[in-house]
Amino acid sequence: MERKTPQILISAGGVAVLAAIFALWCGGVRYSAAGMTAAIISAVLFTLVCLRFVPKWVDAWRDGEPDAPSLDGEPRHICVRIFAAVLLWDVLIIVIVYILRRIFGCTAGFFDALDFWTCTDSGHYLDIARDWYLSEGSVDRLVQLVFLPGYPVVVRLVTAVTGDGLIAGLIVSGLCFAGANVMLYKLVSLDCGHEAALRAVKFLCLSPAVFFFVAPMSESLFLLCTLGCMFLVRRGKMLPACLLGAYAAFTRSLGVVLIVPVVFELVQRRAKLKDYLCVLIIPLGFAAYCLVNYTVSGDAFKFMQYQREHWNQQLGWFFNTAAYQTENAIYSASGNSVNFFGLWLPNSLAQALSLVLMLFAVKRLRSSYTAYFLAYFIVAVGATWLLSAPRYLAAAFTVPTALAVITHDRRADWCLTTLSVLAGAVYLCEFVLRWQVW
């Protein structure tokens, strides 16, 4: 009973806090029965994942988890083969998008049609790479300050070689995505072996939102830095790990969340003070972004104003997101099928299914990875006007890792692979048709 006391206390305290937050939230909102039901389901699923996670967490901090083994036994040249295969897959997606656009009526040649990839937020990143942030000009250019500079900096460097920002962006995204898959393989193989690591790579490449890793956007670079950080932490190389974590936080604000899994790893290995001090490097990446805000606008937190005024975006609660997205889905289902199938349904499914996935996988995942997912989910899904849940959750490395650990059975692997392919095909068509896929 003594061994279970910490688990009981943490679980009871966590449930009480979440219940209190939910009750306070209920008192300040007016949603329909469907919206409130969605919020309750989201909160319950999240709570169940946490309750299944707590025993794993307590055991990890008390008894530790296996250290990272030697990688001497990995197949010869496997990383090179993964890198080459993913790079080929990246190019193939570009070709498939062009073919689909031709089917849907595009008459432009292949290279002219590449301009399509400047849709969504890609155009903003390419503008920043070309002109940096503007302190005066049109509002549409000023608000680009909300996009972090990590990715545009790299694109600008590559543009010096290619002479074309779009081509540079596609190259950077393709190379980073290939590198991210290599790092995912190496990270998952530390705990689960070669076969599971390959499945993780497969599920990442078959993510319904995989085309966002191809586009000139920050997802691929962010994922590469995140996985590199976690792999180096597992190998005990704290300084380079946290430098990569800092660049992840310079690329996307969610990079700061890496503090959570890194601290989890340090606690369970009984790390020294100098290792904990290295963790302080990670938020410096986001601090550098705030400094950019200050130099451009005179306000280190100007991005928050732009997000609030231009995109109605603030930090909120993930169950509130489930509520308003469900209501919007119901509203659009009767008169706006584009918004229903392209925007609200994929967003709602991405949130709910990721929690269901974690419910099945949490006992087989390393505790730091689950902690990362929970923190990432709270921040990413908690946005007050979230339109990009599939994209955000695709960049959480825990998702393909979780799929890998629950598909050791061949039938489960086949079923989830088939579902991923079908969902990906539908979502890609919606992206090409510009059905509000963000």
Short mmCIF file of C-alpha atoms in Angstrom, two decimals:
data_model
loop_
_atom_site.label_atom_id
_atom_site.label_comp_id
_atom_site.label_asym_id
_atom_site.label_seq_id
_atom_site.Cartn_x
_atom_site.Cartn_y
_atom_site.Cartn_z
CA MET A 1 0.00 0.00 0.00
CA GLU A 2 2.89 2.36 0.79
CA ARG A 3 4.18 2.08 -2.75
CA LYS A 4 0.79 3.11 -4.10
CA THR A 5 0.31 6.10 -1.81
CA PRO A 6 2.09 8.61 -4.12
CA GLN A 7 0.07 7.34 -7.08
CA ILE A 8 -3.20 7.76 -5.19
CA LEU A 9 -2.31 11.25 -3.96
CA ILE A 10 -1.15 12.48 -7.38
CA SER A 11 -4.17 10.96 -9.14
CA ALA A 12 -6.68 12.33 -6.63
CA GLY A 13 -5.06 15.76 -6.64
CA GLY A 14 -4.90 15.90 -10.42
CA VAL A 15 -8.53 14.86 -10.85
CA ALA A 16 -9.63 17.41 -8.26
CA VAL A 17 -7.73 20.23 -9.97
CA LEU A 18 -9.04 19.35 -13.42
CA ALA A 19 -12.59 19.00 -12.07
CA ALA A 20 -12.35 22.42 -10.42
CA ILE A 21 -11.02 24.03 -13.61
CA PHE A 22 -13.78 22.39 -15.63
CA ALA A 23 -16.46 23.53 -13.17
CA LEU A 24 -15.21 27.13 -13.26
CA TRP A 25 -15.12 26.99 -17.04
CA CYS A 26 -18.70 25.68 -17.18
CA GLY A 27 -19.87 28.69 -15.20
CA GLY A 28 -18.57 31.12 -17.80
CA VAL A 29 -19.63 29.56 -21.11
CA ARG A 30 -22.89 29.02 -22.98
CA TYR A 31 -22.58 26.06 -25.31
CA SER A 32 -25.23 23.73 -26.67
CA ALA A 33 -25.72 20.23 -25.28
CA ALA A 34 -23.57 18.84 -28.10
CA GLY A 35 -20.75 21.27 -27.37
CA MET A 36 -20.81 20.54 -23.64
CA THR A 37 -20.87 16.80 -24.34
CA ALA A 38 -17.78 17.14 -26.53
CA ALA A 39 -16.03 19.12 -23.78
CA ILE A 40 -16.89 16.46 -21.19
CA ILE A 41 -15.66 13.66 -23.45
CA SER A 42 -12.39 15.52 -24.08
CA ALA A 43 -11.84 16.16 -20.37
CA VAL A 44 -12.69 12.56 -19.44
CA LEU A 45 -10.38 11.08 -22.09
CA PHE A 46 -7.54 13.36 -20.97
CA THR A 47 -8.17 12.40 -17.34
CA LEU A 48 -8.13 8.68 -18.16
CA VAL A 49 -4.82 9.04 -19.99
CA CYS A 50 -3.40 10.87 -16.97
CA LEU A 51 -4.68 8.23 -14.55
CA ARG A 52 -3.05 5.47 -16.58
CA PHE A 53 0.12 7.52 -16.79
CA VAL A 54 0.57 8.27 -13.08
CA PRO A 55 1.69 4.73 -12.01
CA LYS A 56 4.19 4.66 -14.88
CA TRP A 57 5.44 8.12 -13.88
CA VAL A 58 5.84 7.26 -10.18
CA ASP A 59 7.61 3.98 -10.93
CA ALA A 60 9.96 5.73 -13.37
CA TRP A 61 10.98 8.39 -10.86
CA ARG A 62 11.30 5.89 -8.02
CA ASP A 63 12.93 2.93 -9.76
CA GLY A 64 14.10 4.43 -13.05
CA GLU A 65 13.60 3.15 -16.59
CA PRO A 66 16.16 1.35 -18.76
CA ASP A 67 19.07 3.47 -19.94
CA ALA A 68 19.67 3.94 -23.65
CA PRO A 69 21.44 0.82 -24.97
CA SER A 70 24.22 0.73 -27.52
CA LEU A 71 23.13 1.13 -31.13
CA ASP A 72 25.80 -1.24 -32.42
CA GLY A 73 23.18 -3.82 -33.38
CA GLU A 74 21.16 -1.66 -35.78
CA PRO A 75 21.10 -2.83 -39.42
CA ARG A 76 23.90 -1.60 -41.63
CA HIS A 77 23.26 1.72 -43.35
CA ILE A 78 19.68 1.80 -42.02
CA CYS A 79 19.78 5.55 -41.35
CA VAL A 80 21.01 6.30 -44.87
CA ARG A 81 18.26 4.12 -46.31
CA ILE A 82 15.57 5.77 -44.21
CA PHE A 83 16.82 9.24 -45.16
CA ALA A 84 16.83 8.40 -48.87
CA ALA A 85 13.43 6.68 -48.76
CA VAL A 86 11.77 9.58 -46.93
CA LEU A 87 13.35 12.11 -49.28
CA LEU A 88 11.91 10.15 -52.20
CA TRP A 89 8.51 10.06 -50.46
CA ASP A 90 8.72 13.83 -50.02
CA VAL A 91 9.29 14.34 -53.76
CA LEU A 92 6.53 11.84 -54.55
CA ILE A 93 4.04 13.83 -52.46
CA ILE A 94 4.91 16.96 -54.45
CA VAL A 95 4.28 15.01 -57.66
CA ILE A 96 1.01 13.54 -56.34
CA VAL A 97 -0.21 17.02 -55.39
CA TYR A 98 0.58 18.23 -58.91
CA ILE A 99 -1.28 15.28 -60.47
CA LEU A 100 -4.30 15.92 -58.26
CA ARG A 101 -4.28 19.58 -59.19
CA ARG A 102 -4.23 18.62 -62.88
CA ILE A 103 -7.18 16.30 -62.29
CA PHE A 104 -9.02 19.13 -60.52
CA GLY A 105 -8.44 21.56 -63.40
CA CYS A 106 -5.00 23.14 -63.01
CA THR A 107 -3.34 23.80 -66.39
CA ALA A 108 0.04 25.15 -65.21
CA GLY A 109 3.28 23.31 -65.83
CA PHE A 110 4.98 21.42 -63.02
CA PHE A 111 7.39 24.13 -61.88
CA ASP A 112 4.86 26.95 -62.24
CA ALA A 113 2.41 24.87 -60.22
CA LEU A 114 4.85 24.75 -57.30
CA ASP A 115 3.49 28.17 -56.32
CA PHE A 116 0.56 26.25 -54.86
CA TRP A 117 2.81 25.37 -51.92
CA THR A 118 2.76 29.01 -50.82
CA CYS A 119 -0.82 28.55 -49.57
CA THR A 120 -1.67 28.23 -45.85
CA ASP A 121 1.09 29.81 -43.71
CA SER A 122 3.90 28.99 -46.16
CA GLY A 123 3.68 32.39 -47.82
CA HIS A 124 4.25 34.10 -44.48
CA TYR A 125 7.39 32.09 -43.77
CA LEU A 126 8.77 32.80 -47.24
CA ASP A 127 8.03 36.52 -46.86
CA ILE A 128 9.96 36.56 -43.59
CA ALA A 129 12.84 34.63 -45.14
CA ARG A 130 13.01 37.21 -47.94
CA ASP A 131 12.30 40.50 -46.13
CA TRP A 132 12.56 39.67 -42.42
CA TYR A 133 9.87 41.20 -40.18
CA LEU A 134 8.48 44.62 -41.05
CA SER A 135 7.99 47.41 -38.53
CA GLU A 136 5.80 49.41 -40.90
CA GLY A 137 3.60 48.63 -43.88
CA SER A 138 0.34 46.77 -44.47
CA VAL A 139 -1.31 45.01 -41.55
CA ASP A 140 -1.02 41.65 -43.31
CA ARG A 141 2.78 42.02 -43.27
CA LEU A 142 3.05 43.43 -39.76
CA VAL A 143 1.16 40.53 -38.20
CA GLN A 144 3.71 38.09 -39.62
CA LEU A 145 5.56 38.75 -36.38
CA VAL A 146 3.50 35.89 -34.91
CA PHE A 147 5.51 33.39 -36.99
CA LEU A 148 8.74 32.40 -35.27
CA PRO A 149 12.05 33.00 -37.07
CA GLY A 150 13.81 29.64 -36.75
CA TYR A 151 12.58 28.26 -40.07
CA PRO A 152 12.87 31.49 -42.14
CA VAL A 153 16.49 31.91 -41.00
CA VAL A 154 17.42 28.50 -42.44
CA VAL A 155 15.45 29.13 -45.64
CA ARG A 156 17.20 32.47 -46.11
CA LEU A 157 20.60 30.74 -45.87
CA VAL A 158 19.61 28.10 -48.44
CA THR A 159 18.10 30.76 -50.72
CA ALA A 160 21.59 32.22 -51.05
CA VAL A 161 22.46 28.97 -52.87
CA THR A 162 19.24 28.28 -54.81
CA GLY A 163 18.33 31.87 -55.67
CA ASP A 164 14.64 31.04 -55.17
CA GLY A 165 12.89 31.20 -51.80
CA LEU A 166 10.18 28.64 -52.60
CA ILE A 167 12.67 26.05 -53.86
CA ALA A 168 14.83 26.71 -50.81
CA GLY A 169 11.82 26.21 -48.54
CA LEU A 170 10.89 22.91 -50.18
CA ILE A 171 14.50 21.72 -49.93
CA VAL A 172 14.79 22.68 -46.26
CA SER A 173 11.48 21.01 -45.39
CA GLY A 174 12.34 17.86 -47.34
CA LEU A 175 15.79 17.46 -45.81
CA CYS A 176 14.53 18.21 -42.31
CA PHE A 177 11.66 15.73 -42.65
CA ALA A 178 14.04 13.02 -43.83
CA GLY A 179 16.37 13.83 -40.94
CA ALA A 180 13.47 13.81 -38.48
CA ASN A 181 12.51 10.31 -39.58
CA VAL A 182 16.07 9.12 -39.04
CA MET A 183 16.05 10.59 -35.53
CA LEU A 184 12.63 9.07 -34.83
CA TYR A 185 13.99 5.67 -35.84
CA LYS A 186 17.03 6.06 -33.59
CA LEU A 187 14.96 7.28 -30.64
CA VAL A 188 12.29 4.59 -30.81
CA SER A 189 14.85 1.84 -31.38
CA LEU A 190 16.43 2.67 -28.00
CA ASP A 191 13.41 1.22 -26.20
CA CYS A 192 11.44 -0.82 -28.71
CA GLY A 193 13.92 -2.25 -31.20
CA HIS A 194 14.31 -2.16 -34.96
CA GLU A 195 10.86 -3.34 -36.06
CA ALA A 196 8.90 -0.94 -33.86
CA ALA A 197 11.19 1.93 -34.88
CA LEU A 198 10.48 1.23 -38.55
CA ARG A 199 6.75 1.20 -37.80
CA ALA A 200 7.08 4.61 -36.14
CA VAL A 201 8.76 5.95 -39.29
CA LYS A 202 6.02 4.41 -41.41
CA PHE A 203 3.22 5.98 -39.37
CA LEU A 204 4.91 9.38 -39.41
CA CYS A 205 5.23 9.22 -43.19
CA LEU A 206 1.60 8.09 -43.51
CA SER A 207 0.22 10.73 -41.18
CA PRO A 208 -2.89 12.26 -42.79
CA ALA A 209 -1.20 15.66 -42.36
CA VAL A 210 2.15 14.56 -43.82
CA PHE A 211 1.97 17.15 -46.62
CA PHE A 212 2.59 19.86 -44.02
CA PHE A 213 6.07 18.40 -43.54
CA VAL A 214 6.63 18.81 -47.29
CA ALA A 215 5.38 22.40 -47.46
CA PRO A 216 7.73 25.33 -46.80
CA MET A 217 6.59 25.57 -43.18
CA SER A 218 8.25 25.07 -39.81
CA GLU A 219 6.90 21.61 -38.93
CA SER A 220 9.79 19.54 -40.35
CA LEU A 221 12.54 21.65 -38.77
CA PHE A 222 10.69 21.74 -35.46
CA LEU A 223 10.27 17.96 -35.44
CA LEU A 224 13.93 17.41 -36.34
CA CYS A 225 15.10 19.66 -33.49
CA THR A 226 12.65 18.05 -31.05
CA LEU A 227 13.71 14.49 -31.86
CA GLY A 228 17.38 15.45 -31.90
CA CYS A 229 16.99 17.00 -28.46
CA MET A 230 15.29 13.92 -27.00
CA PHE A 231 17.76 11.48 -28.55
CA LEU A 232 20.76 13.40 -27.20
CA VAL A 233 19.15 13.60 -23.76
CA ARG A 234 18.72 9.83 -23.80
CA ARG A 235 22.41 9.50 -24.70
CA GLY A 236 23.39 11.81 -21.84
CA LYS A 237 24.63 14.69 -24.04
CA MET A 238 22.83 17.51 -22.30
CA LEU A 239 24.46 20.62 -23.75
CA PRO A 240 23.91 19.82 -27.46
CA ALA A 241 20.47 18.42 -26.58
CA CYS A 242 19.35 21.65 -24.96
CA LEU A 243 20.85 23.76 -27.74
CA LEU A 244 18.66 21.83 -30.17
CA GLY A 245 15.74 22.30 -27.79
CA ALA A 246 16.41 26.04 -27.81
CA TYR A 247 16.31 26.11 -31.59
CA ALA A 248 13.03 24.16 -31.50
CA ALA A 249 11.69 26.93 -29.23
CA PHE A 250 13.07 29.51 -31.70
CA THR A 251 11.17 27.71 -34.47
CA ARG A 252 7.84 27.13 -32.73
CA SER A 253 6.66 28.24 -29.31
CA LEU A 254 5.77 24.63 -28.50
CA GLY A 255 9.51 23.96 -28.37
CA VAL A 256 9.46 25.30 -24.80
CA VAL A 257 7.38 22.23 -23.86
CA LEU A 258 10.56 20.15 -24.29
CA ILE A 259 11.46 21.24 -20.77
CA VAL A 260 8.91 18.70 -19.51
CA PRO A 261 10.34 15.45 -20.99
CA VAL A 262 13.93 16.59 -20.44
CA VAL A 263 13.29 17.18 -16.73
CA PHE A 264 11.49 13.82 -16.53
CA GLU A 265 14.59 12.10 -17.89
CA LEU A 266 16.91 13.97 -15.53
CA VAL A 267 14.87 13.18 -12.42
CA GLN A 268 14.73 9.46 -13.09
CA ARG A 269 18.45 9.20 -13.81
CA ARG A 270 19.32 11.21 -10.66
CA ALA A 271 21.16 13.80 -12.74
CA LYS A 272 23.61 16.34 -11.41
CA LEU A 273 22.95 20.05 -10.96
CA LYS A 274 24.89 21.00 -14.10
CA ASP A 275 22.49 18.92 -16.20
CA TYR A 276 19.49 20.75 -14.74
CA LEU A 277 21.17 24.07 -15.46
CA CYS A 278 21.45 23.04 -19.12
CA VAL A 279 17.65 22.84 -19.26
CA LEU A 280 17.54 26.61 -18.81
CA ILE A 281 19.01 26.91 -22.31
CA ILE A 282 15.78 25.64 -23.92
CA PRO A 283 13.54 28.66 -23.14
CA LEU A 284 16.31 30.97 -24.34
CA GLY A 285 15.21 30.10 -27.88
CA PHE A 286 11.79 31.57 -27.21
CA ALA A 287 13.39 34.48 -25.35
CA ALA A 288 15.37 35.23 -28.52
CA TYR A 289 12.08 35.37 -30.44
CA CYS A 290 10.73 37.83 -27.87
CA LEU A 291 13.86 39.91 -28.42
CA VAL A 292 13.10 39.92 -32.15
CA ASN A 293 9.61 41.19 -31.28
CA TYR A 294 11.14 43.97 -29.23
CA THR A 295 13.62 45.06 -31.91
CA VAL A 296 10.91 45.11 -34.60
CA SER A 297 7.96 46.58 -32.69
CA GLY A 298 9.27 47.90 -29.37
CA ASP A 299 7.20 45.29 -27.51
CA ALA A 300 8.66 41.88 -26.61
CA PHE A 301 5.17 40.37 -26.54
CA LYS A 302 3.70 42.10 -29.59
CA PHE A 303 2.97 38.68 -31.12
CA MET A 304 0.35 38.11 -28.42
CA GLN A 305 -1.52 41.26 -29.44
CA TYR A 306 -1.41 40.28 -33.11
CA GLN A 307 -2.61 36.76 -32.35
CA ARG A 308 -5.49 38.08 -30.28
CA GLU A 309 -6.60 40.84 -32.65
CA HIS A 310 -5.92 39.24 -36.03
CA TRP A 311 -6.61 35.54 -35.37
CA ASN A 312 -8.73 35.67 -32.18
CA GLN A 313 -6.05 33.43 -30.69
CA GLN A 314 -5.22 33.14 -26.99
CA LEU A 315 -4.39 30.36 -24.57
CA GLY A 316 -7.46 28.49 -23.41
CA TRP A 317 -8.53 25.01 -22.33
CA PHE A 318 -8.45 22.02 -24.63
CA PHE A 319 -11.98 20.97 -23.67
CA ASN A 320 -13.22 24.43 -24.69
CA THR A 321 -11.69 23.75 -28.11
CA ALA A 322 -13.62 20.48 -28.32
CA ALA A 323 -16.82 22.37 -27.52
CA TYR A 324 -16.56 25.18 -30.07
CA GLN A 325 -15.24 22.91 -32.79
CA THR A 326 -18.15 20.51 -32.29
CA GLU A 327 -20.64 23.36 -32.47
CA ASN A 328 -19.02 24.69 -35.63
CA ALA A 329 -19.04 21.20 -37.14
CA ILE A 330 -22.76 20.81 -36.46
CA TYR A 331 -23.50 24.28 -37.84
CA SER A 332 -21.48 23.75 -41.03
CA ALA A 333 -22.79 20.21 -41.63
CA SER A 334 -26.15 21.54 -42.79
CA GLY A 335 -24.95 24.27 -45.12
CA ASN A 336 -21.19 24.32 -45.64
CA SER A 337 -19.79 20.89 -46.46
CA VAL A 338 -16.35 22.36 -47.29
CA ASN A 339 -15.90 23.67 -43.76
CA PHE A 340 -17.38 20.53 -42.25
CA PHE A 341 -15.23 17.98 -44.09
CA GLY A 342 -12.10 20.09 -44.53
CA LEU A 343 -11.91 21.96 -41.24
CA TRP A 344 -14.08 21.02 -38.29
CA LEU A 345 -14.39 17.25 -38.69
CA PRO A 346 -10.62 16.63 -39.13
CA ASN A 347 -9.84 18.93 -36.21
CA SER A 348 -12.31 17.23 -33.89
CA LEU A 349 -11.18 13.75 -34.91
CA ALA A 350 -7.49 14.58 -34.52
CA GLN A 351 -7.98 15.67 -30.92
CA ALA A 352 -10.24 12.83 -29.83
CA LEU A 353 -8.35 10.05 -31.62
CA SER A 354 -4.97 11.20 -30.31
CA LEU A 355 -6.29 10.86 -26.75
CA VAL A 356 -7.80 7.45 -27.50
CA LEU A 357 -4.47 6.38 -28.99
CA MET A 358 -2.60 7.47 -25.87
CA LEU A 359 -5.09 5.63 -23.71
CA PHE A 360 -4.00 2.37 -25.34
CA ALA A 361 -0.30 3.21 -25.62
CA VAL A 362 0.54 4.92 -22.33
CA LYS A 363 1.57 1.75 -20.49
CA ARG A 364 4.07 0.89 -23.25
CA LEU A 365 5.57 4.33 -23.72
CA ARG A 366 8.48 5.80 -21.84
CA SER A 367 7.09 8.12 -19.15
CA SER A 368 8.90 11.21 -20.47
CA TYR A 369 7.27 10.75 -23.88
CA THR A 370 3.77 10.62 -22.39
CA ALA A 371 4.54 13.65 -20.22
CA TYR A 372 5.60 15.50 -23.36
CA PHE A 373 2.38 14.58 -25.16
CA LEU A 374 0.17 15.71 -22.28
CA ALA A 375 1.94 19.08 -21.97
CA TYR A 376 2.01 19.50 -25.76
CA PHE A 377 -1.70 18.66 -26.04
CA ILE A 378 -2.68 21.16 -23.34
CA VAL A 379 -0.83 24.01 -25.04
CA ALA A 380 -1.41 23.16 -28.72
CA VAL A 381 -5.08 22.20 -28.50
CA GLY A 382 -5.93 24.85 -25.92
CA ALA A 383 -5.87 27.68 -28.48
CA THR A 384 -9.09 29.71 -28.47
CA TRP A 385 -9.53 29.53 -32.26
CA LEU A 386 -7.76 26.35 -33.34
CA LEU A 387 -7.91 25.52 -37.04
CA SER A 388 -4.82 23.32 -37.31
CA ALA A 389 -5.14 20.43 -34.84
CA PRO A 390 -4.13 17.75 -37.41
CA ARG A 391 -0.99 19.72 -38.29
CA TYR A 392 -0.03 20.49 -34.70
CA LEU A 393 -0.55 16.94 -33.49
CA ALA A 394 1.33 15.48 -36.47
CA ALA A 395 4.42 17.30 -35.16
CA ALA A 396 4.17 15.58 -31.75
CA PHE A 397 6.62 12.67 -32.03
CA THR A 398 4.71 10.72 -29.38
CA VAL A 399 1.87 10.04 -31.84
CA PRO A 400 3.78 7.85 -34.36
CA THR A 401 5.68 6.32 -31.44
CA ALA A 402 2.40 5.36 -29.78
CA LEU A 403 1.11 3.87 -33.03
CA ALA A 404 4.30 1.83 -33.29
CA VAL A 405 4.05 0.33 -29.80
CA ILE A 406 0.41 -0.75 -30.13
CA THR A 407 0.85 -2.41 -33.54
CA HIS A 408 3.19 -5.27 -32.64
CA ASP A 409 0.32 -7.51 -33.71
CA ARG A 410 0.29 -7.83 -37.50
CA ARG A 411 -3.48 -7.43 -37.79
CA ALA A 412 -3.48 -4.21 -35.75
CA ASP A 413 -0.58 -2.93 -37.85
CA TRP A 414 -2.41 -3.69 -41.09
CA CYS A 415 -5.67 -2.07 -39.91
CA LEU A 416 -4.07 1.15 -38.65
CA THR A 417 -1.83 1.39 -41.71
CA THR A 418 -4.85 1.05 -44.00
CA LEU A 419 -6.81 3.66 -42.04
CA SER A 420 -3.84 6.03 -42.18
CA VAL A 421 -3.55 5.66 -45.95
CA LEU A 422 -7.27 6.20 -46.52
CA ALA A 423 -7.47 9.19 -44.18
CA GLY A 424 -4.33 10.64 -45.73
CA ALA A 425 -5.71 10.30 -49.26
CA VAL A 426 -8.93 12.09 -48.33
CA TYR A 427 -7.18 14.85 -46.39
CA LEU A 428 -4.66 15.40 -49.18
CA CYS A 429 -7.49 15.86 -51.69
CA GLU A 430 -9.13 18.36 -49.34
CA PHE A 431 -5.80 20.20 -49.06
CA VAL A 432 -5.40 20.36 -52.84
CA LEU A 433 -8.98 21.61 -53.20
CA ARG A 434 -8.26 24.18 -50.43
CA TRP A 435 -11.12 23.01 -48.28
CA GLN A 436 -10.07 25.11 -45.28
CA VAL A 437 -7.16 22.79 -44.46
CA TRP A 438 -4.77 24.77 -42.29
#
